JSON list of C-alpha atoms in Angstrom, two decimals:
[
{"chain": "A", "resi": 1, "resn": "UNK", "atom": "CA", "xyz": [14.86, 49.27, -48.14]},
{"chain": "A", "resi": 2, "resn": "UNK", "atom": "CA", "xyz": [15.97, 47.02, -51.00]},
{"chain": "A", "resi": 3, "resn": "UNK", "atom": "CA", "xyz": [12.92, 44.80, -50.54]},
{"chain": "A", "resi": 4, "resn": "UNK", "atom": "CA", "xyz": [10.55, 47.45, -49.20]},
{"chain": "A", "resi": 5, "resn": "UNK", "atom": "CA", "xyz": [10.89, 49.61, -52.34]},
{"chain": "A", "resi": 6, "resn": "UNK", "atom": "CA", "xyz": [9.59, 46.74, -54.44]},
{"chain": "A", "resi": 7, "resn": "UNK", "atom": "CA", "xyz": [6.75, 46.26, -51.98]},
{"chain": "A", "resi": 8, "resn": "UNK", "atom": "CA", "xyz": [5.94, 49.98, -52.04]},
{"chain": "A", "resi": 9, "resn": "UNK", "atom": "CA", "xyz": [5.65, 50.20, -55.84]},
{"chain": "A", "resi": 10, "resn": "UNK", "atom": "CA", "xyz": [3.75, 46.93, -56.37]},
{"chain": "A", "resi": 11, "resn": "UNK", "atom": "CA", "xyz": [0.09, 46.05, -55.83]},
{"chain": "A", "resi": 12, "resn": "UNK", "atom": "CA", "xyz": [-1.18, 43.09, -53.78]},
{"chain": "A", "resi": 13, "resn": "UNK", "atom": "CA", "xyz": [2.20, 42.46, -52.16]},
{"chain": "A", "resi": 14, "resn": "UNK", "atom": "CA", "xyz": [2.91, 39.86, -49.53]},
{"chain": "A", "resi": 15, "resn": "UNK", "atom": "CA", "xyz": [3.80, 40.80, -45.98]},
{"chain": "A", "resi": 16, "resn": "UNK", "atom": "CA", "xyz": [7.43, 41.93, -46.09]},
{"chain": "A", "resi": 17, "resn": "UNK", "atom": "CA", "xyz": [8.21, 40.57, -42.61]},
{"chain": "A", "resi": 18, "resn": "UNK", "atom": "CA", "xyz": [6.81, 37.13, -43.51]},
{"chain": "A", "resi": 19, "resn": "UNK", "atom": "CA", "xyz": [8.87, 37.05, -46.70]},
{"chain": "A", "resi": 20, "resn": "UNK", "atom": "CA", "xyz": [12.06, 38.12, -44.92]},
{"chain": "A", "resi": 21, "resn": "UNK", "atom": "CA", "xyz": [11.47, 35.51, -42.22]},
{"chain": "A", "resi": 22, "resn": "UNK", "atom": "CA", "xyz": [10.92, 32.81, -44.85]},
{"chain": "A", "resi": 23, "resn": "UNK", "atom": "CA", "xyz": [14.32, 33.49, -46.42]},
{"chain": "A", "resi": 24, "resn": "UNK", "atom": "CA", "xyz": [16.00, 33.99, -43.02]},
{"chain": "A", "resi": 25, "resn": "UNK", "atom": "CA", "xyz": [17.11, 37.60, -43.42]},
{"chain": "A", "resi": 26, "resn": "UNK", "atom": "CA", "xyz": [14.97, 39.38, -40.81]},
{"chain": "A", "resi": 27, "resn": "UNK", "atom": "CA", "xyz": [18.01, 40.22, -38.70]},
{"chain": "A", "resi": 28, "resn": "UNK", "atom": "CA", "xyz": [19.74, 41.74, -41.75]},
{"chain": "A", "resi": 29, "resn": "UNK", "atom": "CA", "xyz": [17.04, 44.28, -42.61]},
{"chain": "A", "resi": 30, "resn": "UNK", "atom": "CA", "xyz": [19.14, 47.31, -41.66]},
{"chain": "A", "resi": 31, "resn": "UNK", "atom": "CA", "xyz": [22.26, 46.28, -43.59]},
{"chain": "A", "resi": 32, "resn": "UNK", "atom": "CA", "xyz": [23.40, 47.53, -46.99]},
{"chain": "A", "resi": 33, "resn": "UNK", "atom": "CA", "xyz": [23.87, 45.01, -49.85]},
{"chain": "A", "resi": 34, "resn": "UNK", "atom": "CA", "xyz": [27.69, 45.31, -49.68]},
{"chain": "A", "resi": 35, "resn": "UNK", "atom": "CA", "xyz": [27.50, 44.19, -46.04]},
{"chain": "A", "resi": 36, "resn": "UNK", "atom": "CA", "xyz": [25.85, 40.88, -46.97]},
{"chain": "A", "resi": 37, "resn": "UNK", "atom": "CA", "xyz": [27.45, 37.58, -47.97]},
{"chain": "A", "resi": 38, "resn": "UNK", "atom": "CA", "xyz": [26.72, 36.12, -51.40]},
{"chain": "A", "resi": 39, "resn": "UNK", "atom": "CA", "xyz": [24.09, 33.77, -49.98]},
{"chain": "A", "resi": 40, "resn": "UNK", "atom": "CA", "xyz": [22.46, 36.59, -48.04]},
{"chain": "A", "resi": 41, "resn": "UNK", "atom": "CA", "xyz": [22.37, 38.72, -51.19]},
{"chain": "A", "resi": 42, "resn": "UNK", "atom": "CA", "xyz": [20.70, 35.86, -53.05]},
{"chain": "A", "resi": 43, "resn": "UNK", "atom": "CA", "xyz": [18.10, 35.50, -50.30]},
{"chain": "A", "resi": 44, "resn": "UNK", "atom": "CA", "xyz": [17.41, 39.25, -50.50]},
{"chain": "A", "resi": 45, "resn": "UNK", "atom": "CA", "xyz": [16.95, 38.92, -54.28]},
{"chain": "A", "resi": 46, "resn": "UNK", "atom": "CA", "xyz": [14.53, 36.04, -53.74]},
{"chain": "A", "resi": 47, "resn": "UNK", "atom": "CA", "xyz": [12.61, 38.14, -51.20]},
{"chain": "A", "resi": 48, "resn": "UNK", "atom": "CA", "xyz": [12.39, 41.04, -53.69]},
{"chain": "A", "resi": 49, "resn": "UNK", "atom": "CA", "xyz": [10.89, 38.73, -56.29]},
{"chain": "A", "resi": 50, "resn": "UNK", "atom": "CA", "xyz": [8.48, 36.97, -53.95]},
{"chain": "A", "resi": 51, "resn": "UNK", "atom": "CA", "xyz": [7.22, 40.06, -52.09]},
{"chain": "A", "resi": 52, "resn": "UNK", "atom": "CA", "xyz": [5.62, 41.32, -55.34]},
{"chain": "A", "resi": 53, "resn": "UNK", "atom": "CA", "xyz": [3.29, 38.32, -55.28]},
{"chain": "A", "resi": 54, "resn": "UNK", "atom": "CA", "xyz": [3.73, 37.76, -59.02]},
{"chain": "A", "resi": 55, "resn": "UNK", "atom": "CA", "xyz": [1.35, 35.64, -61.08]},
{"chain": "A", "resi": 56, "resn": "UNK", "atom": "CA", "xyz": [4.41, 33.95, -62.64]},
{"chain": "A", "resi": 57, "resn": "UNK", "atom": "CA", "xyz": [7.65, 33.55, -60.75]},
{"chain": "A", "resi": 58, "resn": "UNK", "atom": "CA", "xyz": [10.65, 32.58, -62.91]},
{"chain": "A", "resi": 59, "resn": "UNK", "atom": "CA", "xyz": [13.51, 31.17, -60.85]},
{"chain": "A", "resi": 60, "resn": "UNK", "atom": "CA", "xyz": [16.81, 30.33, -62.51]},
{"chain": "A", "resi": 61, "resn": "UNK", "atom": "CA", "xyz": [18.85, 28.23, -60.05]},
{"chain": "A", "resi": 62, "resn": "UNK", "atom": "CA", "xyz": [16.79, 29.65, -57.19]},
{"chain": "A", "resi": 63, "resn": "UNK", "atom": "CA", "xyz": [18.66, 27.82, -54.46]},
{"chain": "A", "resi": 64, "resn": "UNK", "atom": "CA", "xyz": [22.14, 27.61, -55.95]},
{"chain": "A", "resi": 65, "resn": "UNK", "atom": "CA", "xyz": [24.01, 29.57, -53.26]},
{"chain": "A", "resi": 66, "resn": "UNK", "atom": "CA", "xyz": [21.88, 28.65, -50.25]},
{"chain": "A", "resi": 67, "resn": "UNK", "atom": "CA", "xyz": [22.72, 26.39, -47.34]},
{"chain": "A", "resi": 68, "resn": "UNK", "atom": "CA", "xyz": [20.48, 23.33, -46.89]},
{"chain": "A", "resi": 69, "resn": "UNK", "atom": "CA", "xyz": [18.41, 24.87, -44.06]},
{"chain": "A", "resi": 70, "resn": "UNK", "atom": "CA", "xyz": [17.62, 28.05, -46.01]},
{"chain": "A", "resi": 71, "resn": "UNK", "atom": "CA", "xyz": [17.07, 26.03, -49.20]},
{"chain": "A", "resi": 72, "resn": "UNK", "atom": "CA", "xyz": [14.27, 24.08, -47.51]},
{"chain": "A", "resi": 73, "resn": "UNK", "atom": "CA", "xyz": [12.70, 27.23, -46.06]},
{"chain": "A", "resi": 74, "resn": "UNK", "atom": "CA", "xyz": [12.79, 29.05, -49.41]},
{"chain": "A", "resi": 75, "resn": "UNK", "atom": "CA", "xyz": [11.27, 26.07, -51.23]},
{"chain": "A", "resi": 76, "resn": "UNK", "atom": "CA", "xyz": [8.51, 25.77, -48.61]},
{"chain": "A", "resi": 77, "resn": "UNK", "atom": "CA", "xyz": [7.75, 29.46, -48.98]},
{"chain": "A", "resi": 78, "resn": "UNK", "atom": "CA", "xyz": [7.70, 29.22, -52.80]},
{"chain": "A", "resi": 79, "resn": "UNK", "atom": "CA", "xyz": [5.27, 26.29, -52.47]},
{"chain": "A", "resi": 80, "resn": "UNK", "atom": "CA", "xyz": [3.15, 28.38, -50.11]},
{"chain": "A", "resi": 81, "resn": "UNK", "atom": "CA", "xyz": [3.10, 31.29, -52.57]},
{"chain": "A", "resi": 82, "resn": "UNK", "atom": "CA", "xyz": [2.02, 28.85, -55.28]},
{"chain": "A", "resi": 83, "resn": "UNK", "atom": "CA", "xyz": [-0.68, 27.21, -53.15]},
{"chain": "A", "resi": 84, "resn": "UNK", "atom": "CA", "xyz": [-2.10, 30.27, -51.42]},
{"chain": "A", "resi": 85, "resn": "UNK", "atom": "CA", "xyz": [-1.84, 32.87, -54.16]},
{"chain": "A", "resi": 86, "resn": "UNK", "atom": "CA", "xyz": [-1.98, 30.74, -57.30]},
{"chain": "A", "resi": 87, "resn": "UNK", "atom": "CA", "xyz": [1.36, 31.95, -58.61]},
{"chain": "A", "resi": 88, "resn": "UNK", "atom": "CA", "xyz": [2.85, 29.78, -61.31]},
{"chain": "A", "resi": 89, "resn": "UNK", "atom": "CA", "xyz": [6.42, 28.96, -60.34]},
{"chain": "A", "resi": 90, "resn": "UNK", "atom": "CA", "xyz": [8.94, 27.97, -63.00]},
{"chain": "A", "resi": 91, "resn": "UNK", "atom": "CA", "xyz": [12.23, 26.72, -61.54]},
{"chain": "A", "resi": 92, "resn": "UNK", "atom": "CA", "xyz": [15.22, 26.09, -63.75]},
{"chain": "A", "resi": 93, "resn": "UNK", "atom": "CA", "xyz": [17.50, 23.80, -61.78]},
{"chain": "A", "resi": 94, "resn": "UNK", "atom": "CA", "xyz": [20.06, 21.05, -61.73]},
{"chain": "A", "resi": 95, "resn": "UNK", "atom": "CA", "xyz": [19.02, 20.11, -58.20]},
{"chain": "A", "resi": 96, "resn": "UNK", "atom": "CA", "xyz": [17.39, 16.70, -58.37]},
{"chain": "A", "resi": 97, "resn": "UNK", "atom": "CA", "xyz": [15.56, 17.10, -55.06]},
{"chain": "A", "resi": 98, "resn": "UNK", "atom": "CA", "xyz": [13.72, 20.18, -56.33]},
{"chain": "A", "resi": 99, "resn": "UNK", "atom": "CA", "xyz": [12.58, 18.21, -59.36]},
{"chain": "A", "resi": 100, "resn": "UNK", "atom": "CA", "xyz": [10.69, 15.76, -57.13]},
{"chain": "A", "resi": 101, "resn": "UNK", "atom": "CA", "xyz": [8.49, 18.52, -55.72]},
{"chain": "A", "resi": 102, "resn": "UNK", "atom": "CA", "xyz": [7.42, 19.78, -59.15]},
{"chain": "A", "resi": 103, "resn": "UNK", "atom": "CA", "xyz": [3.91, 19.31, -60.52]},
{"chain": "A", "resi": 104, "resn": "UNK", "atom": "CA", "xyz": [5.40, 19.09, -64.00]},
{"chain": "A", "resi": 105, "resn": "UNK", "atom": "CA", "xyz": [8.94, 18.56, -65.25]},
{"chain": "A", "resi": 106, "resn": "UNK", "atom": "CA", "xyz": [10.15, 19.62, -68.66]},
{"chain": "A", "resi": 107, "resn": "UNK", "atom": "CA", "xyz": [13.57, 18.21, -69.49]},
{"chain": "A", "resi": 108, "resn": "UNK", "atom": "CA", "xyz": [15.46, 20.33, -72.00]},
{"chain": "A", "resi": 109, "resn": "UNK", "atom": "CA", "xyz": [18.62, 19.29, -73.82]},
{"chain": "A", "resi": 110, "resn": "UNK", "atom": "CA", "xyz": [20.41, 21.45, -76.38]},
{"chain": "A", "resi": 111, "resn": "UNK", "atom": "CA", "xyz": [17.47, 23.87, -76.41]},
{"chain": "A", "resi": 112, "resn": "UNK", "atom": "CA", "xyz": [14.87, 21.19, -77.21]},
{"chain": "A", "resi": 113, "resn": "UNK", "atom": "CA", "xyz": [12.22, 19.63, -75.00]},
{"chain": "A", "resi": 114, "resn": "UNK", "atom": "CA", "xyz": [13.01, 15.94, -74.89]},
{"chain": "A", "resi": 115, "resn": "UNK", "atom": "CA", "xyz": [10.73, 14.73, -72.08]},
{"chain": "A", "resi": 116, "resn": "UNK", "atom": "CA", "xyz": [7.91, 16.08, -69.97]},
{"chain": "A", "resi": 117, "resn": "UNK", "atom": "CA", "xyz": [5.77, 14.72, -67.18]},
{"chain": "A", "resi": 118, "resn": "UNK", "atom": "CA", "xyz": [5.76, 14.13, -63.45]},
{"chain": "A", "resi": 119, "resn": "UNK", "atom": "CA", "xyz": [8.82, 12.84, -61.62]},
{"chain": "A", "resi": 120, "resn": "UNK", "atom": "CA", "xyz": [7.35, 9.36, -61.07]},
{"chain": "A", "resi": 121, "resn": "UNK", "atom": "CA", "xyz": [6.22, 9.06, -64.71]},
{"chain": "A", "resi": 122, "resn": "UNK", "atom": "CA", "xyz": [9.62, 10.08, -66.03]},
{"chain": "A", "resi": 123, "resn": "UNK", "atom": "CA", "xyz": [11.42, 7.70, -63.68]},
{"chain": "A", "resi": 124, "resn": "UNK", "atom": "CA", "xyz": [9.19, 4.81, -64.81]},
{"chain": "A", "resi": 125, "resn": "UNK", "atom": "CA", "xyz": [9.80, 5.63, -68.49]},
{"chain": "A", "resi": 126, "resn": "UNK", "atom": "CA", "xyz": [13.56, 4.91, -68.04]},
{"chain": "A", "resi": 127, "resn": "UNK", "atom": "CA", "xyz": [14.48, 7.55, -70.61]},
{"chain": "A", "resi": 128, "resn": "UNK", "atom": "CA", "xyz": [16.85, 10.51, -70.56]},
{"chain": "A", "resi": 129, "resn": "UNK", "atom": "CA", "xyz": [15.41, 11.94, -67.33]},
{"chain": "A", "resi": 130, "resn": "UNK", "atom": "CA", "xyz": [15.82, 8.62, -65.54]},
{"chain": "A", "resi": 131, "resn": "UNK", "atom": "CA", "xyz": [19.44, 8.28, -66.70]},
{"chain": "A", "resi": 132, "resn": "UNK", "atom": "CA", "xyz": [20.27, 11.87, -65.73]},
{"chain": "A", "resi": 133, "resn": "UNK", "atom": "CA", "xyz": [18.58, 11.63, -62.34]},
{"chain": "A", "resi": 134, "resn": "UNK", "atom": "CA", "xyz": [20.24, 8.30, -61.53]},
{"chain": "A", "resi": 135, "resn": "UNK", "atom": "CA", "xyz": [23.68, 9.53, -62.58]},
{"chain": "A", "resi": 136, "resn": "UNK", "atom": "CA", "xyz": [23.36, 12.73, -60.52]},
{"chain": "A", "resi": 137, "resn": "UNK", "atom": "CA", "xyz": [22.13, 10.79, -57.51]},
{"chain": "A", "resi": 138, "resn": "UNK", "atom": "CA", "xyz": [25.09, 8.41, -57.72]},
{"chain": "A", "resi": 139, "resn": "UNK", "atom": "CA", "xyz": [27.49, 11.38, -57.99]},
{"chain": "A", "resi": 140, "resn": "UNK", "atom": "CA", "xyz": [25.90, 12.98, -54.93]},
{"chain": "A", "resi": 141, "resn": "UNK", "atom": "CA", "xyz": [26.26, 9.78, -52.89]},
{"chain": "A", "resi": 142, "resn": "UNK", "atom": "CA", "xyz": [29.87, 9.33, -54.02]},
{"chain": "A", "resi": 143, "resn": "UNK", "atom": "CA", "xyz": [30.74, 12.94, -53.09]},
{"chain": "A", "resi": 144, "resn": "UNK", "atom": "CA", "xyz": [29.05, 12.58, -49.70]},
{"chain": "A", "resi": 145, "resn": "UNK", "atom": "CA", "xyz": [30.91, 9.35, -48.93]},
{"chain": "A", "resi": 146, "resn": "UNK", "atom": "CA", "xyz": [34.26, 10.86, -49.97]},
{"chain": "A", "resi": 147, "resn": "UNK", "atom": "CA", "xyz": [33.62, 13.94, -47.78]},
{"chain": "A", "resi": 148, "resn": "UNK", "atom": "CA", "xyz": [32.93, 11.68, -44.78]},
{"chain": "A", "resi": 149, "resn": "UNK", "atom": "CA", "xyz": [36.01, 9.51, -45.39]}
]
């Protein structure tokens, strides 16, 4: 109902079953929000936003509470919405892997745009974006190695 109500009051909506499948919550469709985990609630919120088939989809830390499998599925579905329906997708994220899939990256620091371009261009420029990306990548590798050890 939580997702269907949005679908019912919007025009040109996407197929609700396809959206629920994309965010891996099909089997949860008869549950109430208080019966869902935090990650499941976030996936339901993503489904509510996507099912409306918006012309602009603003996503602040879209994948923050998702496991890696669901993260990939949600990102693929967001790309599909962008490609098939022409929706502009703006993702605010700290996730460096999401940055690589972007058509354009706008790096903001202290409320000011300091760099913009494609991932490869920004990496080649060796500026702020390069330093930030490299530092975050090194932290991720260090954390992964320490978890394995």
